[in-house]
Coordinates of C-alpha atoms and ligand atoms in Angstrom, one line a residue:
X1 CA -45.6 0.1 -36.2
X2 CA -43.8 3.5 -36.9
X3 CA -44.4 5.1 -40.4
X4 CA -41.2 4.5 -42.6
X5 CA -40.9 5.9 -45.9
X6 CA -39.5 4.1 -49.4
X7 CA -38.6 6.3 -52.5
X8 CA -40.3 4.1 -55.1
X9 CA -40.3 6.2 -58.7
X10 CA -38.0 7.6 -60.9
X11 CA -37.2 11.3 -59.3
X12 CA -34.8 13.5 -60.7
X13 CA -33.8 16.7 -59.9
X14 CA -33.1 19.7 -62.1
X15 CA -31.2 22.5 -61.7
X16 CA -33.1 26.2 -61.6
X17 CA -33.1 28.9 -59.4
X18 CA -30.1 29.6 -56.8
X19 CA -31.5 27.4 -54.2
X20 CA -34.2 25.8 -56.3
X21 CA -34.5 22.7 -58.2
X22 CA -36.9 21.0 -60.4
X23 CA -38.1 17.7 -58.7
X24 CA -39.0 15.5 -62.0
X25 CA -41.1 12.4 -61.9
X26 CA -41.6 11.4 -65.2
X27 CA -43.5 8.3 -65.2
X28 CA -46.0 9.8 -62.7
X29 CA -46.3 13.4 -64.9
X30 CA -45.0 14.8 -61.3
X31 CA -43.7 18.5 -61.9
X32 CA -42.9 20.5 -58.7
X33 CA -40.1 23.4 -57.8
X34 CA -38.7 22.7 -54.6
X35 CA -35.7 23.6 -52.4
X36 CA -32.4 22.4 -51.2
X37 CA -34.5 21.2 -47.5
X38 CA -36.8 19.2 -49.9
X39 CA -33.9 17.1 -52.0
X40 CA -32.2 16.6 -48.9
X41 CA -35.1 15.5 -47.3
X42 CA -36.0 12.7 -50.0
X43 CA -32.4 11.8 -50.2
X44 CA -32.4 10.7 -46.8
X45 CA -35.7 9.6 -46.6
X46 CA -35.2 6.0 -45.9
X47 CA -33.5 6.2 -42.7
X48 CA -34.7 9.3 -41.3
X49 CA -36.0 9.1 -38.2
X50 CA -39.5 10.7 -38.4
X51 CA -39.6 11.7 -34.8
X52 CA -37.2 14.9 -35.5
X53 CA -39.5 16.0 -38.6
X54 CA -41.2 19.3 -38.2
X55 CA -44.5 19.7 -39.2
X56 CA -44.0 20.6 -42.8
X57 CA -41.6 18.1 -43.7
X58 CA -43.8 15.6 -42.3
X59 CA -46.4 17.4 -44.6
X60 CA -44.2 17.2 -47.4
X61 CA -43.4 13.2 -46.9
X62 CA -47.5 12.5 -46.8
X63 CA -47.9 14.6 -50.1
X64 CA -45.3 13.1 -51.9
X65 CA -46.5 9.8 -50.7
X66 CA -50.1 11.0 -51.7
X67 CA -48.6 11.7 -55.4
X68 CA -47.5 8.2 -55.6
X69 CA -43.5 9.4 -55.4
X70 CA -43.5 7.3 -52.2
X71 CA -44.1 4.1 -50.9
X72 CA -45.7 2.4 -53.8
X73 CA -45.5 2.9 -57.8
X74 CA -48.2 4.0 -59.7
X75 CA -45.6 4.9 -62.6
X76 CA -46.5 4.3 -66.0
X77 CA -44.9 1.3 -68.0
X78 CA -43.6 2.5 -71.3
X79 CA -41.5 -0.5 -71.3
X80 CA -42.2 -2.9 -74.1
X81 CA -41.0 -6.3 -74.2
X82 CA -39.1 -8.4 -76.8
X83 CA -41.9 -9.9 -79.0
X84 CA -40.6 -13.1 -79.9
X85 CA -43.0 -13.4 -82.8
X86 CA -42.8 -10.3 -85.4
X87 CA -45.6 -8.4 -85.6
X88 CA -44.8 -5.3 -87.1
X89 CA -47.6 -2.0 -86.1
X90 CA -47.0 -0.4 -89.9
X91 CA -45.9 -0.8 -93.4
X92 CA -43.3 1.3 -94.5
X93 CA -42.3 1.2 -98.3
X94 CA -39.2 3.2 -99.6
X95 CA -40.5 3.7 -103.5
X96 CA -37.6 4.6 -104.7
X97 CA -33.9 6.4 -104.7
X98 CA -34.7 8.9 -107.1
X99 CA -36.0 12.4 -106.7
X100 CA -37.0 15.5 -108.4
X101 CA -34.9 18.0 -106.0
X102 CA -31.1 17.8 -105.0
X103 CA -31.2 19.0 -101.5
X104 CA -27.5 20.1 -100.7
X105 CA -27.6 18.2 -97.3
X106 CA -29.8 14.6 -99.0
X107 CA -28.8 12.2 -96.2
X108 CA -29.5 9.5 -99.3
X109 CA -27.6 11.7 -101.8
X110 CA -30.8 11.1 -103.8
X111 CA -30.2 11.3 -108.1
X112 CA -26.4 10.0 -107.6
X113 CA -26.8 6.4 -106.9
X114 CA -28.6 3.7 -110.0
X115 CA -31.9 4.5 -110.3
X116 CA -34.3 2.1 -108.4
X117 CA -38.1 2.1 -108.4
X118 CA -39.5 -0.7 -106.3
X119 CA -40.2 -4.3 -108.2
X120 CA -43.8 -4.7 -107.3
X121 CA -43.9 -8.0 -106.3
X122 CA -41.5 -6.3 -103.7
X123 CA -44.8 -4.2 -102.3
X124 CA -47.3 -7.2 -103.1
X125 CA -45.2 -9.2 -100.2
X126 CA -45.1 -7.2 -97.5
X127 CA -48.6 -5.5 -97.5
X128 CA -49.7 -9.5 -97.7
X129 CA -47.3 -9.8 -95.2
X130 CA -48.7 -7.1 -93.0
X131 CA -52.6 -8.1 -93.8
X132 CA -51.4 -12.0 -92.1
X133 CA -50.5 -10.4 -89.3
X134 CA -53.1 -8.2 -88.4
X135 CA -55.1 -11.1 -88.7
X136 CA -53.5 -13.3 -86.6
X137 CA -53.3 -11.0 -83.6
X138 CA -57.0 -9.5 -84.4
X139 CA -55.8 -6.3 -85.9
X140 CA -58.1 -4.4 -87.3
X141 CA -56.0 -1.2 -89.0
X142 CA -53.3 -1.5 -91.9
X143 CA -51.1 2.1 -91.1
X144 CA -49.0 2.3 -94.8
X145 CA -46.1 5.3 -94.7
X146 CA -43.9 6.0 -97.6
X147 CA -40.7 7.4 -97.2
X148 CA -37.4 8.2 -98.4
X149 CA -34.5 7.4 -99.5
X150 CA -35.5 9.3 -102.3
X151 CA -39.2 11.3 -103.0
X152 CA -41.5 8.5 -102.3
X153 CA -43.9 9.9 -104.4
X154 CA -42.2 10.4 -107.5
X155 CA -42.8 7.1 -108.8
X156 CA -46.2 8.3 -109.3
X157 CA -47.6 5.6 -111.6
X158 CA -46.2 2.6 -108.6
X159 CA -47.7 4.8 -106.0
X160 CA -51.1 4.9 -107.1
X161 CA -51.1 1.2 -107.6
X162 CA -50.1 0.2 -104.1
X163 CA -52.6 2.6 -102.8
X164 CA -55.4 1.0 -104.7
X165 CA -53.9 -2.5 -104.1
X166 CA -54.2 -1.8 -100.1
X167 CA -57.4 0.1 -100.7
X168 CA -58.9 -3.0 -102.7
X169 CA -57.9 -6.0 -100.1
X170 CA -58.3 -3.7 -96.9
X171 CA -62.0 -3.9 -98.1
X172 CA -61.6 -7.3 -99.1
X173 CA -60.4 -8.6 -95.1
X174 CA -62.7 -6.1 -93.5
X175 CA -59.6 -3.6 -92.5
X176 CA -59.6 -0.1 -92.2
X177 CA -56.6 1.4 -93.2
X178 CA -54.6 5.3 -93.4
X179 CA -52.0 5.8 -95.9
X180 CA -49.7 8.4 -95.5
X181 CA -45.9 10.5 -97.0
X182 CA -43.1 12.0 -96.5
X183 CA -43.0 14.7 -99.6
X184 CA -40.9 17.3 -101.0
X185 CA -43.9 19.0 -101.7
X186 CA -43.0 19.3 -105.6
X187 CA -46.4 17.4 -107.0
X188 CA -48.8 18.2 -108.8
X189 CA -52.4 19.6 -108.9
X190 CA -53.3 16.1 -110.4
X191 CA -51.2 14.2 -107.0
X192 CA -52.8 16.5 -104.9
X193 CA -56.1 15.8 -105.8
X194 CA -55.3 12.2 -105.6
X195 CA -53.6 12.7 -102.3
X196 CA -56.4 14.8 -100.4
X197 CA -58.5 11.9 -101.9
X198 CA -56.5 8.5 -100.6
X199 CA -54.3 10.1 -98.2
X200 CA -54.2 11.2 -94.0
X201 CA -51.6 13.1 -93.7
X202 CA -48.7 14.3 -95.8
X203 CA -45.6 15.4 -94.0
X204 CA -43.7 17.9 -96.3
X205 CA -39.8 19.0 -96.0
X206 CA -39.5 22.8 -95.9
X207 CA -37.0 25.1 -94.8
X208 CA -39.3 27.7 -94.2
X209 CA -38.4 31.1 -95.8
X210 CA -38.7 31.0 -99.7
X211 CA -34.7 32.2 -100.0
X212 CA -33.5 29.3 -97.7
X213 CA -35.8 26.8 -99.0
X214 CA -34.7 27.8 -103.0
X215 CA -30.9 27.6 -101.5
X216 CA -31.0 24.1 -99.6
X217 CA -33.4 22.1 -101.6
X218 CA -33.1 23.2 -105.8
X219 CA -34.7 21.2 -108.3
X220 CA -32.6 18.5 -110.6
X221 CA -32.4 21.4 -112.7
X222 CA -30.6 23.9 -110.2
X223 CA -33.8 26.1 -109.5
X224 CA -35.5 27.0 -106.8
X225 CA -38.5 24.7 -105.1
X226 CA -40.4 27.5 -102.8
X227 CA -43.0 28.4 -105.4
X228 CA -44.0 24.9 -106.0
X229 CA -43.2 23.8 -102.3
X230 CA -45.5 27.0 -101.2
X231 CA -48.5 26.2 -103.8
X232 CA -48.6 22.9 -102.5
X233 CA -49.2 23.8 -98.7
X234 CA -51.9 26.7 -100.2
X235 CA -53.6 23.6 -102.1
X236 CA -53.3 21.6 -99.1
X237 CA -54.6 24.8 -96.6
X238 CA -57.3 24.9 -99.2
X239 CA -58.8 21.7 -98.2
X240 CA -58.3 21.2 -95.3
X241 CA -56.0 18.5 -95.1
X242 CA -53.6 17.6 -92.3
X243 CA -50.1 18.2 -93.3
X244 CA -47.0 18.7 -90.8
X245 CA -44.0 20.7 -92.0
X246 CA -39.8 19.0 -91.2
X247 CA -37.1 22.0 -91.7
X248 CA -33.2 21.5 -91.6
X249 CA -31.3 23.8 -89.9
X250 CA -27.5 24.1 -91.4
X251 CA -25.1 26.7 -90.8
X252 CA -27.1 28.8 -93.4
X253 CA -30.4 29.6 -91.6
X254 CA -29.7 28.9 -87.7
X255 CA -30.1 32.4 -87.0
X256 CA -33.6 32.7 -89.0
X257 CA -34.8 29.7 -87.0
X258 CA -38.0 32.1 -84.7
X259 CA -38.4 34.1 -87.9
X260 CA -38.7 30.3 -90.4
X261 CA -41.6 29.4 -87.8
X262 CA -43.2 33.4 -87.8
X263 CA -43.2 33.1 -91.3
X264 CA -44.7 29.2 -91.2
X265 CA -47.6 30.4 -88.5
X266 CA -48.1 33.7 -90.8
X267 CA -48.9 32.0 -94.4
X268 CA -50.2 28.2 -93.6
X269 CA -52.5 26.4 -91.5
X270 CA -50.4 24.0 -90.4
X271 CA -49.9 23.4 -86.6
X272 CA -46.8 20.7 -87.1
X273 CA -43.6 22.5 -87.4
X274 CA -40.6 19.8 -86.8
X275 CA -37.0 21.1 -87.1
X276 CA -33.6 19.3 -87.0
X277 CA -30.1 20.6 -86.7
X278 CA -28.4 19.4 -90.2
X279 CA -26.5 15.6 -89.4
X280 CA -23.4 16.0 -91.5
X281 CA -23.7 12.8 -93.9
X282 CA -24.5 12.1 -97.7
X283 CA -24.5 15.5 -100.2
X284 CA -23.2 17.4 -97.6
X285 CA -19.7 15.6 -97.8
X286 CA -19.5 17.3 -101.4
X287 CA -21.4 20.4 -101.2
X288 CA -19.4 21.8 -97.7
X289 CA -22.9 22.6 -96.0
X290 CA -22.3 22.2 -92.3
X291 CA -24.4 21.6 -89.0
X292 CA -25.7 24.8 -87.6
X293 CA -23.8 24.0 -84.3
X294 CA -25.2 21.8 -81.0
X295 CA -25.2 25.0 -78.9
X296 CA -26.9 27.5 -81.4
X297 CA -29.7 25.1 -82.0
X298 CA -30.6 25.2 -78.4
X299 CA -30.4 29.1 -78.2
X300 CA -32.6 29.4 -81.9
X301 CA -34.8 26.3 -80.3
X302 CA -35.3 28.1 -77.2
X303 CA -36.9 31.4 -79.1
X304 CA -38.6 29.6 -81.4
X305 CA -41.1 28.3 -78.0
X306 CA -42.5 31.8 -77.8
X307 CA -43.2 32.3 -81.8
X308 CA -44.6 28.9 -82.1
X309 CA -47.0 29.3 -78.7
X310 CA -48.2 33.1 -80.5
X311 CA -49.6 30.7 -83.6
X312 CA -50.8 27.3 -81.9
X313 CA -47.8 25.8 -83.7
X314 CA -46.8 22.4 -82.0
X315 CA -42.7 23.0 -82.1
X316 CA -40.9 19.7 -82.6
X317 CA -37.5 18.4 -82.2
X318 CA -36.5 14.5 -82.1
X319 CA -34.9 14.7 -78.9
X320 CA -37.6 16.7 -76.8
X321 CA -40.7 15.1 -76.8
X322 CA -41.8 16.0 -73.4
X323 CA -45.3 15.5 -74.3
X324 CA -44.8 11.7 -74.3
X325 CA -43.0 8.9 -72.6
X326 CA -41.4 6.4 -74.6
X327 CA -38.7 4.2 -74.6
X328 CA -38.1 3.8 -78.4
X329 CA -36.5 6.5 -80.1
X330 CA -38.5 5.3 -82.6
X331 CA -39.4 2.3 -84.7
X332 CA -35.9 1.0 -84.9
X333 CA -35.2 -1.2 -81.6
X334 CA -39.0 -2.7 -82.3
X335 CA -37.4 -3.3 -86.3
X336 CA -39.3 -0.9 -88.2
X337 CA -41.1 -3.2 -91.0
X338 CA -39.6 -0.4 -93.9
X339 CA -39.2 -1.7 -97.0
X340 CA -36.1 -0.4 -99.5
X341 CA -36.7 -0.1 -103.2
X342 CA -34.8 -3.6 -103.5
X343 CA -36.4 -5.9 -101.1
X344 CA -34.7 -5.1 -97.9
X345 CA -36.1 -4.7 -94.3
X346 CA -34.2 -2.0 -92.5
X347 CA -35.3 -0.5 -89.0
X348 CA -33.9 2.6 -90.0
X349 CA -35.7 5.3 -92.2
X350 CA -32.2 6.7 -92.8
X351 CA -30.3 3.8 -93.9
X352 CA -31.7 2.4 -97.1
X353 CA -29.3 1.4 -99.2
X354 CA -27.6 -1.9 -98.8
X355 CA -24.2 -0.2 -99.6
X356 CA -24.1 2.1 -96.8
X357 CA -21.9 0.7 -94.2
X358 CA -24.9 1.0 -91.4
X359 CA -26.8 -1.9 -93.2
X360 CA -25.0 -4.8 -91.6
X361 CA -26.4 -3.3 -88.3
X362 CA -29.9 -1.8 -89.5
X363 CA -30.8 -4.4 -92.4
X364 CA -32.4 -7.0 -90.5
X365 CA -34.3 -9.5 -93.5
X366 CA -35.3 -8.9 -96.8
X367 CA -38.0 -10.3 -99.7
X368 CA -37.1 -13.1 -101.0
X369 CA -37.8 -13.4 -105.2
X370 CA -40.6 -16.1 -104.4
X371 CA -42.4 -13.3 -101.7
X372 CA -41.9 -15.4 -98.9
X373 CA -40.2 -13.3 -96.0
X374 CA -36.7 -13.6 -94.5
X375 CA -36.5 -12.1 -90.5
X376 CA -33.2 -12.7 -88.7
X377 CA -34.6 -12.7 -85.2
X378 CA -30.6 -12.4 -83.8
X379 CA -30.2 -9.2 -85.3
X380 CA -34.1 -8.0 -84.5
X381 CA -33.4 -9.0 -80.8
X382 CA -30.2 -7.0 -80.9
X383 CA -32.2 -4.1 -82.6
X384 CA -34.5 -4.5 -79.7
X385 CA -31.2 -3.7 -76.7
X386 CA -31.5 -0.1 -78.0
X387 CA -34.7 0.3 -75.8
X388 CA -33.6 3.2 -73.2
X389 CA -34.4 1.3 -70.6
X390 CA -31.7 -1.8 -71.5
X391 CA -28.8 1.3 -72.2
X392 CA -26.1 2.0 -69.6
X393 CA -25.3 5.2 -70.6
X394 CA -29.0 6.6 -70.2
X395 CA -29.9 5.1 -66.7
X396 CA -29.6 8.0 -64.6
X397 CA -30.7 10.9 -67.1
X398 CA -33.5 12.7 -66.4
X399 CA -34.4 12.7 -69.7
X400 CA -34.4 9.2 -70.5
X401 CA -38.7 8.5 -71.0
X402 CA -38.5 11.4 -73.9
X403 CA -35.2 11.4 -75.5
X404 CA -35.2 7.8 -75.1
X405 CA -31.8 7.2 -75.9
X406 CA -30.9 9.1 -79.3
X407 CA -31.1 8.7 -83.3
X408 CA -29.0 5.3 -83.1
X409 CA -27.9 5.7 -86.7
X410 CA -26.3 9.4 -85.3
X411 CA -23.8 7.4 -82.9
X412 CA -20.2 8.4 -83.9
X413 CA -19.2 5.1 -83.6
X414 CA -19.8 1.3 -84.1
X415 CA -21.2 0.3 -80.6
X416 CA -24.5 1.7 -80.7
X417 CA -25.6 0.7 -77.4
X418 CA -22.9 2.1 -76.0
X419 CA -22.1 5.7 -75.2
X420 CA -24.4 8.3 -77.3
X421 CA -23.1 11.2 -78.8
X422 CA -22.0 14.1 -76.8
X423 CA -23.2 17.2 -78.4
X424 CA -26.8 15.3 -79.3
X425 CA -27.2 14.0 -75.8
X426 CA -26.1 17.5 -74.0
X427 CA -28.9 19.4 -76.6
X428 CA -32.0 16.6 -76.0
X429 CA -31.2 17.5 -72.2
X430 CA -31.1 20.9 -72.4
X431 CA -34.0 21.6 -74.2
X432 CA -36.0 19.0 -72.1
X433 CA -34.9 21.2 -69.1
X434 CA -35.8 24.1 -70.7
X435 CA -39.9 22.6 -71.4
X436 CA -39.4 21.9 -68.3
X437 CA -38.9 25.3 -66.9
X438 CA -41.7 26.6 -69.1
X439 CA -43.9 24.1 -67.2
X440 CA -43.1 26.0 -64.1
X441 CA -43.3 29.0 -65.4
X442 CA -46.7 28.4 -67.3
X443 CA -45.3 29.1 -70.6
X444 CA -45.8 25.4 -72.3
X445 CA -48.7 23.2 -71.9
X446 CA -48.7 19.6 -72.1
X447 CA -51.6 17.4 -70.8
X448 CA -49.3 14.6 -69.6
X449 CA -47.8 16.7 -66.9
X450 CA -49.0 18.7 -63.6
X451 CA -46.9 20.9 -62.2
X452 CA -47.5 20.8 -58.3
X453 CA -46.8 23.8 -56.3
X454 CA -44.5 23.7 -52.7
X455 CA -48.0 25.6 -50.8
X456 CA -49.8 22.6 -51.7
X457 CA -47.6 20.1 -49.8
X458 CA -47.3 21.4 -46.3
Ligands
LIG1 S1 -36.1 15.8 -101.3 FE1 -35.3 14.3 -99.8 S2 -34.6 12.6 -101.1 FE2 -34.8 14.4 -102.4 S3 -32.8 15.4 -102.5 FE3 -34.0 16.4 -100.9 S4 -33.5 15.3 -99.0 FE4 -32.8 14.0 -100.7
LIG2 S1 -28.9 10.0 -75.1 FE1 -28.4 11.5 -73.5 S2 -30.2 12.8 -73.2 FE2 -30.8 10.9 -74.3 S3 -31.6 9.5 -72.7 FE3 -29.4 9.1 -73.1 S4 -28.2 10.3 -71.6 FE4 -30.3 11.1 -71.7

């Protein structure tokens, strides 16, 4: 029987030179530049007739076929199924609304709202909660994270209780366990001794050049934070332990973005630089600090690659993971098991207060005063249809296994499986393009991808 020939994984093609494209296989880790003859070739490659090939396009279907882009799937399954029982894979407590700093962008508006510190029984419950679960599906690991909301670590006395609470019965069932922060780096010697003690891995807001850091994140009292932001990181450098650094970009700093990641690789040791384009939301409302602009992220993003490659920095943004293939955004379509300071499980790490309007779609159950456990599964399930691979709108982008479909609490509107947000959406796609490109052009190494070369297929 003649040879016919079946496209069978996810191909996309990327615009890049003149008459050259990027021919994208993500769930293989297929990188290759090709041209026009190539696309048109595979576009057609299910009724050609394979008598009136030549001899390198016949080369070129058995190498593609070879690389599994053809007649059978060896694609990787990033696709994770509605788990009708919950079994959360981490802990996350919010400690509390209140914080030390007043950050003119806080997404929370942190020091504004009633002062909450988490009722213990509150914590007591869910790490319980978590140490049943592990044990009835064999776990092994409890993963605790504190977050926001407010500094998680400010409620210094609660948070060295729950650490030796989790410590005392992870020994007690035979678990390990990791706990680790979010920080605004304002502690003290005395919490970072305890931290480099009990802790993995602290991750530590900081806008990266003393004068923009003293400007967007003042203390309560209207100071600057970079000298005690900056003698925590030396502390940390000091011994050794793994920190990773998250920087806002607003309006103020956008065009200090490559020399904010110099000045990172130049005076720490850290190798985890994560930076977001301000969201307008929260203090910003009241202070007039603005977003640094869709397009001028991109630009700044773009010549921060270079900087960040000179140091060994690992460059992050939300929407560009490249070096992974997911279909979660992140923990909110698999319902985050976050705790808020009074009781309630949201999926989101930026909605946390039951009086912002996004709760009736991100609250999904909360701790009920006798510590049993309230889980609306209709809600989780419809937490669960933000997976990229149930969303419409993301079906034919070629960036769907590493933007995965967007912040969900970023959508400007109420559907949020519906359409994403234009200027988010057009900057996760460009700057996936533009990794991509550096692939090519062996300027950005990832181990999950090859990039093939045209000589090797004919
Ligand atoms: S440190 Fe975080 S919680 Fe505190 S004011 Fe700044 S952004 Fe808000
Ligand atoms: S939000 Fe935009 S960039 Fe992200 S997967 Fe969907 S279509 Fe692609």
């Amino acid at each position: 029987m003649a040879k016919c020939y079946t496209l069978t994984a996810d191909v996309f093609t990327i615009p890049y030179h003149d008459d050259e494209s990027i021919l994208y296989a993500p769930l293989l880790g297929f990188v290759c530049v090709v041209n026009d003859d190539v696309i048109n070739l595979l576009a057609d490659v299910e009724h050609i007739d394979l008598k009136t090939l030549n001899k390198e396009e016949k080369a070129t279907l058995r190498y593609l076929e070879d690389k599994g882009l053809l007649n059978g799937s060896r694609e990787y399954n990033c696709v994770h199924p509605y788990q009708e029982k919950y079994q959360p894979a981490q802990l996350t407590l919010f400690p509390t609304n209140q914080c030390n700093l007043r950050c003119i962008y806080c997404y929370a508006s942190a020091g504004e709202q009633k002062p909450l510190v988490m009722d213990w029984h509150y914590a007591v419950s869910a790490i319980e909660f978590m140490i049943t679960s592990l044990k009835e599906r064999g776990g092994k690991h409890l993963s605790l994270g504190l977050h926001g909301g407010g500094e998680p670590l400010y409620p210094w006395q609660f948070i060295k209780r729950v650490v030796g609470y989790v410590e005392d019965r992870c020994s007690q069932e035979g678990l390990t366990h990791a706990i680790f922060s979010a920080s605004n780096g304002v502690l003290s010697e005395k919490q970072l001794q305890y931290i480099v003690k009990h802790f993995v891995n602290l991750n530590i807001s900081f806008d990266g050049l003393p004068h923009v850091q003293d400007y967007h994140r003042p203390l309560a009292g209207g100071q600057g934070s970079f000298e005690h932001v900056d003698r925590t990181m030396r502390f940390l450098d000091e011994k050794k332990f793994n920190y990773g650094i998250r920087g806002t970009v607003s309006d103020y700093n956008i065009n200090l973005m490559p020399e904010i990641v110099r000045y990172i690789g130049e005076h720490y040791r850290c190798k985890s630089v994560h930076l977001e384009p301000l969201f307008y939301c929260g203090r910003c409302k009241t202070t007039g600090t603005m977003d640094p602009g869709i397009e001028a992220f991109a630009e700044q993003f773009k010549r921060c690659e270079d900087v960040a490659a000179e140091y060994g920095i690992n460059l992050i943004y939300s929407g560009c993971h490249i070096d992974m293939l997911r279909n979660m955004f992140c923990g909110v379509s698999c319902a985050n098991f976050s705790v808020t300071p009074d009781g309630y499980l949201t999926a989101c790490y930026e909605v946390t207060d039951r009086e912002d309007s996004k709760s009736e779609k991100f609250f999904f159950g909360r701790i009920r005063e006798d510590g049993t456990i309230f889980i609306d599964d209709e809600k989780r399930r419809r937490l669960h249809s933000l997976t990229v691979d149930q969303l419409d709108y993301c079906r034919d982008c070629f960036a769907k296994w590493h933007c995965a479909g967007e912040c969900a609490a970023k959508i400007p509107h109420d559907d949020i499986t519906g359409a994403r947000g234009h200027d988010r959406c057009q900057l996760n796609r460009q700057l996936i393009a533009e990794r991509l490109k550096r692939i090519v052009e062996g300027n950005f190494k990832t181990g999950r991808l090859s990039y093939h070369k045209i000589e090797d297929m004919t």
